[in-house]
mmCIF file of C-alpha atoms in Angstrom:
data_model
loop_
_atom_site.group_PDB
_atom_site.id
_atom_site.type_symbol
_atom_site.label_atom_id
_atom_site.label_comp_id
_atom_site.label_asym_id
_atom_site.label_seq_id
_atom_site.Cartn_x
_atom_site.Cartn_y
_atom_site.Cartn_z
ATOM 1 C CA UNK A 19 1.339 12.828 -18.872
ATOM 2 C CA UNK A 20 -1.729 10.730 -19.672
ATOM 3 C CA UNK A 21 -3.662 8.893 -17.038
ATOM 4 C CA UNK A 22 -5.725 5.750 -17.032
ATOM 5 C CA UNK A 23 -7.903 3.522 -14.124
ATOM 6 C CA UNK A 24 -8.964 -0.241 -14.464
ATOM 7 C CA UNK A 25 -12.632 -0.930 -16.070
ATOM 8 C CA UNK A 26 -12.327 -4.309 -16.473
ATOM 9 C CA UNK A 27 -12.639 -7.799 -13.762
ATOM 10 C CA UNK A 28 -8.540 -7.767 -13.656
ATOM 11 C CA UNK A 29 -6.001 -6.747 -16.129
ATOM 12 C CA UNK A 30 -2.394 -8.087 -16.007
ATOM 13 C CA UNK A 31 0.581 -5.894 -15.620
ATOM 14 C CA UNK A 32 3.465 -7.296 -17.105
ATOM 15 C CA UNK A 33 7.699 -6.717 -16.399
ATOM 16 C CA UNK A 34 7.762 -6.066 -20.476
ATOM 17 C CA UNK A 35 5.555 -5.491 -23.448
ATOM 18 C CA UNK A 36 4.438 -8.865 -24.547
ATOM 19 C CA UNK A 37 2.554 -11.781 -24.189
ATOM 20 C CA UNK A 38 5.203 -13.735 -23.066
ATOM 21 C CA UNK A 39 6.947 -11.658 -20.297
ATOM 22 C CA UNK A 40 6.093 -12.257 -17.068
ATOM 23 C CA UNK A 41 2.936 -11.161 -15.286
ATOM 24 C CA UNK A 42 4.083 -9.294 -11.771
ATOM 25 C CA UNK A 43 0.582 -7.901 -10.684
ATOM 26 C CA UNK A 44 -2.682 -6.967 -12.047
ATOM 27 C CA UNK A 45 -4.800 -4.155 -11.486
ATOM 28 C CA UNK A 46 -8.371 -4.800 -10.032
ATOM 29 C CA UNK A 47 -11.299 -2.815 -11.027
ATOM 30 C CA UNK A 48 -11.075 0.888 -10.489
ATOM 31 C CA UNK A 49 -7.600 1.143 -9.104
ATOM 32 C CA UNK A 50 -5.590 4.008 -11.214
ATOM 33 C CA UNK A 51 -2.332 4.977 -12.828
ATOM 34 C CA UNK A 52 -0.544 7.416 -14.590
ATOM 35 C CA UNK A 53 0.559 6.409 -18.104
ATOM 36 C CA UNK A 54 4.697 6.674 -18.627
ATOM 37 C CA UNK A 55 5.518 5.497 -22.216
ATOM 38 C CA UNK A 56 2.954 4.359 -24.641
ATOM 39 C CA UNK A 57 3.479 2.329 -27.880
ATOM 40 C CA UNK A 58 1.828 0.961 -30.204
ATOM 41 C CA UNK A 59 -0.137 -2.276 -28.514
ATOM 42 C CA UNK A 60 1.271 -1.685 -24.890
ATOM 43 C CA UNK A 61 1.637 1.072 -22.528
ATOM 44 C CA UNK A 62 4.279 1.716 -19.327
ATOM 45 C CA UNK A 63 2.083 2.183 -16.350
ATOM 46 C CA UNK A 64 2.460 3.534 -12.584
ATOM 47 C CA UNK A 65 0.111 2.205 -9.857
ATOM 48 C CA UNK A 66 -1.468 5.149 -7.630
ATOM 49 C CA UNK A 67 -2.049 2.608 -5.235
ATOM 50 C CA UNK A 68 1.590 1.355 -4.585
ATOM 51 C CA UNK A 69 3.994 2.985 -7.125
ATOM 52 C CA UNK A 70 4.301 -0.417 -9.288
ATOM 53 C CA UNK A 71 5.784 -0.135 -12.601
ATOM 54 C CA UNK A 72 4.662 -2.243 -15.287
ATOM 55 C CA UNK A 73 3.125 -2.998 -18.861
ATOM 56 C CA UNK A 74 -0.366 -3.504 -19.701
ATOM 57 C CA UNK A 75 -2.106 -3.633 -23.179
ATOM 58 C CA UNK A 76 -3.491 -0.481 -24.613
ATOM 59 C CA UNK A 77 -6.732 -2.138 -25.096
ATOM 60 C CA UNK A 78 -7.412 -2.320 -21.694
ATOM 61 C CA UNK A 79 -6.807 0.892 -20.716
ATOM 62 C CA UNK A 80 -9.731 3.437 -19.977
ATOM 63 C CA UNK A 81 -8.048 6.742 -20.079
ATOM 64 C CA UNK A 82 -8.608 9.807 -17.389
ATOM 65 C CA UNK A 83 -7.813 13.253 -17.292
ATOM 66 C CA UNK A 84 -5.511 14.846 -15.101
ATOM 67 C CA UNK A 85 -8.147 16.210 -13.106
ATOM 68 C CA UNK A 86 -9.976 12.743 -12.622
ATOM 69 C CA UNK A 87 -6.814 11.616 -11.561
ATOM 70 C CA UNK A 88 -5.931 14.021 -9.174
ATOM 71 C CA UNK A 89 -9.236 14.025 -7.466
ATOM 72 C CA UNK A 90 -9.260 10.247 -7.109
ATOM 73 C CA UNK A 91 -6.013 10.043 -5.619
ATOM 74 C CA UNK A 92 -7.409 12.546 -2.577
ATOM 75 C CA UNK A 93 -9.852 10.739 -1.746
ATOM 76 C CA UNK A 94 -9.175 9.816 1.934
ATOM 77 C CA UNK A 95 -12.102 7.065 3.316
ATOM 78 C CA UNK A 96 -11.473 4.412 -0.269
ATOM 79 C CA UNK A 97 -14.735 2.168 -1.066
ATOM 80 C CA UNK A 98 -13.190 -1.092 -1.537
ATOM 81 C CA UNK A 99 -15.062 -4.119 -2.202
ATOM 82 C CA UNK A 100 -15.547 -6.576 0.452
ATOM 83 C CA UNK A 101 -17.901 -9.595 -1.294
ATOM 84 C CA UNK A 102 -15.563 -12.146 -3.120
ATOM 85 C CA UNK A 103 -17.499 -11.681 -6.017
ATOM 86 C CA UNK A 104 -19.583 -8.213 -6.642
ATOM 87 C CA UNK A 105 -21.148 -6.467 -10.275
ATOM 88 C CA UNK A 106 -21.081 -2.974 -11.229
ATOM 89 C CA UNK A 107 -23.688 -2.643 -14.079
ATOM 90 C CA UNK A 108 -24.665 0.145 -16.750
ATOM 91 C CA UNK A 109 -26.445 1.037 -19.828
ATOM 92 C CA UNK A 110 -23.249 0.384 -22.362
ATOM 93 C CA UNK A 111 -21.287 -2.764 -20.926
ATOM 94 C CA UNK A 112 -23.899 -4.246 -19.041
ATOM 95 C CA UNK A 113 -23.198 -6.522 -15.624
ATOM 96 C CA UNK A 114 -19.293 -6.590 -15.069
ATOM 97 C CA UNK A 115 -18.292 -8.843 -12.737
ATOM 98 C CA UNK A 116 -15.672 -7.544 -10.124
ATOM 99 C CA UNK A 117 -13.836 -9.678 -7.087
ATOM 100 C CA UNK A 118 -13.144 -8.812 -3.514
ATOM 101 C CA UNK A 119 -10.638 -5.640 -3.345
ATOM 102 C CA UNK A 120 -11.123 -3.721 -6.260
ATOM 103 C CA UNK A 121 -11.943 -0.013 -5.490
ATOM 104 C CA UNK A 122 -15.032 1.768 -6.323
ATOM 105 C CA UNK A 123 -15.044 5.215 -5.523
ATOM 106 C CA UNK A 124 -14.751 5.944 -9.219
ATOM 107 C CA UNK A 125 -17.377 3.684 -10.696
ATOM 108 C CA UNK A 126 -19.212 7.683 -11.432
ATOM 109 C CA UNK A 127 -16.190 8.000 -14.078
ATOM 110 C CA UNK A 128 -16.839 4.846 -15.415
ATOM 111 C CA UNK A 129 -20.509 5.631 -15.590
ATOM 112 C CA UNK A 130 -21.481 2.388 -13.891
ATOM 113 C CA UNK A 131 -23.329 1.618 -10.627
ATOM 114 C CA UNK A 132 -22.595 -0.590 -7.437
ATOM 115 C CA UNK A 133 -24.777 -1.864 -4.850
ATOM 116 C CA UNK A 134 -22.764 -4.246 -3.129
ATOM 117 C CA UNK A 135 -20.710 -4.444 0.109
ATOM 118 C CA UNK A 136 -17.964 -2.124 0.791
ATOM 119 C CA UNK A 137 -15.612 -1.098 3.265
ATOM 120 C CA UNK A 138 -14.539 2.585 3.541
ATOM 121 C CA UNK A 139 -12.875 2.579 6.807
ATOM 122 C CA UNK A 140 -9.544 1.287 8.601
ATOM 123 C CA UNK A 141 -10.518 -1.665 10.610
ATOM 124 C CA UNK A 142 -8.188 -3.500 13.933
ATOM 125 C CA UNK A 143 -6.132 -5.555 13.614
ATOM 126 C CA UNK A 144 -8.455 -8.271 14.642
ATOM 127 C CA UNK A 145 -10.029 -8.289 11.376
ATOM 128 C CA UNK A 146 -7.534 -8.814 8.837
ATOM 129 C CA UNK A 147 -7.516 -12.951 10.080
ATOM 130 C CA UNK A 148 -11.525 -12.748 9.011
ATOM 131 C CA UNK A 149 -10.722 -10.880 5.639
ATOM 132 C CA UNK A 150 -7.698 -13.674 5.044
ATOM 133 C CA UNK A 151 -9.481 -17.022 5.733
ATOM 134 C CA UNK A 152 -11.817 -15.608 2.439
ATOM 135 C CA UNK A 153 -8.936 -16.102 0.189
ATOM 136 C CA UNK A 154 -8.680 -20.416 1.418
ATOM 137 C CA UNK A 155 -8.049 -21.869 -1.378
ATOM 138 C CA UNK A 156 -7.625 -19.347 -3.695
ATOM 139 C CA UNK A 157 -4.824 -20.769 -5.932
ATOM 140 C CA UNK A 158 -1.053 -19.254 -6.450
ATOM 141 C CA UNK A 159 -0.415 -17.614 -9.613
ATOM 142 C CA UNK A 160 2.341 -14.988 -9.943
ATOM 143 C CA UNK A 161 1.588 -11.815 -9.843
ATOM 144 C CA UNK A 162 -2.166 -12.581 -9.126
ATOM 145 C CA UNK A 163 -4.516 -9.950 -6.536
ATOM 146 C CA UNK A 164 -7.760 -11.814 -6.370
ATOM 147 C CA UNK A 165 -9.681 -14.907 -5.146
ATOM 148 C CA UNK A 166 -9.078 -16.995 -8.280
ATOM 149 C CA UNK A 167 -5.479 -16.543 -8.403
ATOM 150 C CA UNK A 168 -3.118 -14.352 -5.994
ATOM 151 C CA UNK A 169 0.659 -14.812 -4.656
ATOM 152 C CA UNK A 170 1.860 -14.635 -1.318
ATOM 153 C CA UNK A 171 2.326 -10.543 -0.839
ATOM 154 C CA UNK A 172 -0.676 -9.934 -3.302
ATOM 155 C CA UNK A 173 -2.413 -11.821 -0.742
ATOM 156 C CA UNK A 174 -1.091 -9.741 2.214
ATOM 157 C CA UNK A 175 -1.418 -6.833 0.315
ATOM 158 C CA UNK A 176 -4.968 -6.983 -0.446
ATOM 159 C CA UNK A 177 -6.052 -8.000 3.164
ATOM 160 C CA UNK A 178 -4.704 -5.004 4.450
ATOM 161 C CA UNK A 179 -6.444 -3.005 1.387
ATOM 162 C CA UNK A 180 -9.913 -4.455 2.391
ATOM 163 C CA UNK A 181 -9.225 -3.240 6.059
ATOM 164 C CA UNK A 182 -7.860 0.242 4.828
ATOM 165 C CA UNK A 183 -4.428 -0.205 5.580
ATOM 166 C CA UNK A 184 -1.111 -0.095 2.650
ATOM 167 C CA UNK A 185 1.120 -2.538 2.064
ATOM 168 C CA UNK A 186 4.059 -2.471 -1.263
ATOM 169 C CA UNK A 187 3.433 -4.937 -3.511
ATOM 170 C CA UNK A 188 6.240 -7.326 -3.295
ATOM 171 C CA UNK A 189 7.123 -9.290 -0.448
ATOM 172 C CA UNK A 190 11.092 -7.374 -0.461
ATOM 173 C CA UNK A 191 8.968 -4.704 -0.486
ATOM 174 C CA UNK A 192 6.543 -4.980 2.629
ATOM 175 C CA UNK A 193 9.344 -6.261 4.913
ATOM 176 C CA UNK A 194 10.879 -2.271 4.802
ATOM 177 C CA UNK A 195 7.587 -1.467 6.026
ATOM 178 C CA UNK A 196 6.456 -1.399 9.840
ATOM 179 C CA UNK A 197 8.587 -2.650 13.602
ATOM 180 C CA UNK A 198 10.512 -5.344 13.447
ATOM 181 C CA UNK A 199 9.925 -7.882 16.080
ATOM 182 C CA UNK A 200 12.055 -10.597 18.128
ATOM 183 C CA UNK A 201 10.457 -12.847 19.098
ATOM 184 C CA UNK A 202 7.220 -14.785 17.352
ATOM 185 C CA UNK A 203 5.754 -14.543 21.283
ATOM 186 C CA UNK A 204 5.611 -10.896 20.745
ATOM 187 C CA UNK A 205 3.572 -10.987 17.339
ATOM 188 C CA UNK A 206 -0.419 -10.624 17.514
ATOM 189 C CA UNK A 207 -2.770 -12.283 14.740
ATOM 190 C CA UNK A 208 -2.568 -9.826 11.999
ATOM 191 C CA UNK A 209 1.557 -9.164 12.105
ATOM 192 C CA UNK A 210 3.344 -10.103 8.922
ATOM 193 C CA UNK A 211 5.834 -12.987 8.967
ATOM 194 C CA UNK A 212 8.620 -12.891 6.222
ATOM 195 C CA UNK A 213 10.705 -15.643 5.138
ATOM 196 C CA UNK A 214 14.196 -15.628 2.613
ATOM 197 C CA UNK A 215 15.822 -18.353 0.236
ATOM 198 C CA UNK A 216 18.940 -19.955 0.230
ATOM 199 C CA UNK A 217 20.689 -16.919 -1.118
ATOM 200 C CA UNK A 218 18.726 -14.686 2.175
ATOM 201 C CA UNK A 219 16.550 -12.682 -0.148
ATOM 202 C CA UNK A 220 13.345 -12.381 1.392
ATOM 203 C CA UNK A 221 10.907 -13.850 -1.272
ATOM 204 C CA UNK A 222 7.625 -15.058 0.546
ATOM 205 C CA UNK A 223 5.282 -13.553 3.411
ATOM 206 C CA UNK A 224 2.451 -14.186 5.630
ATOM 207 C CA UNK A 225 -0.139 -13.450 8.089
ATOM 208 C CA UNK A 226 0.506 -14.478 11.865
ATOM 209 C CA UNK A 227 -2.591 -16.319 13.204
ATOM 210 C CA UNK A 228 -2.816 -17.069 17.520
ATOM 211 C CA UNK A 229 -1.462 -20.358 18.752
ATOM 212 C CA UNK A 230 1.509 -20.408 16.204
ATOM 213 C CA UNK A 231 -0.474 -20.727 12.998
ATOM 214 C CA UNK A 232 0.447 -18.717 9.548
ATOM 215 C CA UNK A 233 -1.836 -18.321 6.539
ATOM 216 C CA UNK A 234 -0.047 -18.007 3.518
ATOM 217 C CA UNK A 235 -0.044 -19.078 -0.140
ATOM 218 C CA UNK A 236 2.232 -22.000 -1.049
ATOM 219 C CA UNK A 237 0.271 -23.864 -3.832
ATOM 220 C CA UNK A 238 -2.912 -22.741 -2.168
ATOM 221 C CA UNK A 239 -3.886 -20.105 0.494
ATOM 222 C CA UNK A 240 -3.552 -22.579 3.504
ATOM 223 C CA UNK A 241 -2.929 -22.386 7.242
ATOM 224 C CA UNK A 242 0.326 -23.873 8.521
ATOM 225 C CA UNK A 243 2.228 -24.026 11.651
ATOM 226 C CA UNK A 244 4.841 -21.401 12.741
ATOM 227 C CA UNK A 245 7.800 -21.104 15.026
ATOM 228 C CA UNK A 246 11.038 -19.296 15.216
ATOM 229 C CA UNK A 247 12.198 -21.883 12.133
ATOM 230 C CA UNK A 248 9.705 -21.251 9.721
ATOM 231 C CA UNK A 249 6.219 -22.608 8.386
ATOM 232 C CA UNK A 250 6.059 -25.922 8.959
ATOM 233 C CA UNK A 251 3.423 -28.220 6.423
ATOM 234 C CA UNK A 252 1.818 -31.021 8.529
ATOM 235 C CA UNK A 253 0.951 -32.733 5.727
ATOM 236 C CA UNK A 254 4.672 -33.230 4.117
ATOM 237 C CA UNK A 255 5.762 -33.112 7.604
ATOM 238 C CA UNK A 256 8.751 -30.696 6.694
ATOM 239 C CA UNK A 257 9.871 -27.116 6.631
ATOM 240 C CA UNK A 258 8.878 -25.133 3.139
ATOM 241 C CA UNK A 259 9.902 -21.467 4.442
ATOM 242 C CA UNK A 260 12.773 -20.060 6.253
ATOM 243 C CA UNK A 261 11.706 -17.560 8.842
ATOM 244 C CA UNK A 262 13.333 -13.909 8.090
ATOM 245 C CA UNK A 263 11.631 -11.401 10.091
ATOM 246 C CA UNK A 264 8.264 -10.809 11.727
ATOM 247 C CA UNK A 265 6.489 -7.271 11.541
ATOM 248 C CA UNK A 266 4.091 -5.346 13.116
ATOM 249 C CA UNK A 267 2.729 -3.043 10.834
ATOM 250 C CA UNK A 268 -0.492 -1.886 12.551
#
């Protein structure tokens, strides 16, 4: 088995080997993996973090031993990021620059050096609306996890990261994890609200703010109304998401 961990701003992670497939996450700076199939120009990879599958390039890969591996994944209290925009430096690569969320505890492998804000602990509840109403703004992209381009449950995902919590990576995912609630008066800021399509396949997710508010991302990471229908957009004055589920995670 070979092992690898992230060195670089972002690198995709892809549903096949190729340019052209699709791009269903990406792996922020220091996060790890083991290695399942390598090829010539691309390599099958497993996230530590949340057990994603997925393709990156070979190029991209800084590889690990087994040991390295092992002894990052025990590490209990994670240092992850918590500027939007950080550097790690050395003597080699120089200033790299690294967004809000990526994981440092291993910047010693990568013979580098941080001196920016990090969080190491698991915060309340109460804090994951603060971590959140960082990402405004921050455009949708599929399969993005970071300030200049994230989707709706890499969004979730990496709010609860910053506070030391785990979510799954997809939105299908995330709504297996946690209580299920009935009623939206029973959700605090901080619960996760799930919506389906047509076809009742849960496909989007967001964060439940007080007085009936969600933030999400739909186009942007905005803040829209909620109630037992779905997320409501004041400015197109219409529903955009079907309410599935709420849950209370932490």
């Amino acid at each position: 088995m070979l092992y690898g961990i992230c060195s670089l701003s972002v690198v995709a992670v892809r549903s096949s080997a190729g340019l052209d497939s699709a791009m269903i996450s990406q792996f922020l700076y220091g996060e790890h993996f083991k290695v399942l199939e390598q090829r010539k120009h691309w390599s099958k990879v497993r996230s530590a973090f949340d057990n994603l599958e997925g393709w990156v390039l070979n190029h991209q890969i800084f590889s690990i031993s087994q040991d390295q591996y092992e002894a990052i994944s025990k590490i209990e209290d994670t240092k992850v990021v918590s500027d939007l925009v950080a550097f790690v430096s050395s003597k080699n690569s120089g200033l790299i620059p690294i967004v809000m969320g990526s994981t440092i505890n291993d910047s010693s492998i990568l013979d580098q050096d941080y001196e920016g804000n990090f969080v190491n602990f698991k915060s309340s509840k109460k804090d994951l609306i603060d971590t959140a109403l960082q990402y405004i703004n921050a455009p949708f992209l599929p399969g993005g996890r970071s300030p200049f381009g994230v989707d709706a449950s890499g969004f979730t995902q990496l709010v609860y990261k910053i506070n030391g919590h785990t979510l799954k990576r997809t939105a299908v995912e995330q709504s297996a994890q946690g209580e299920a609630l009935s009623f939206i008066e029973e959700s605090e800021p901080g619960d996760l609200a799930f919506f389906d399509n047509q076809e009742g396949v849960i496909d989007h997710v967001g964060i439940i703010m007080k007085d009936n508010y969600i933030i999400h991302v739909h186009g942007n990471t905005r803040i829209d109304r909620l109630d037992h229908t779905g997320i409501f957009n004041t400015e197109s004055r219409n529903y955009t998401h079907s309410l599935r589920v709420i849950k209370k995670v932490i």
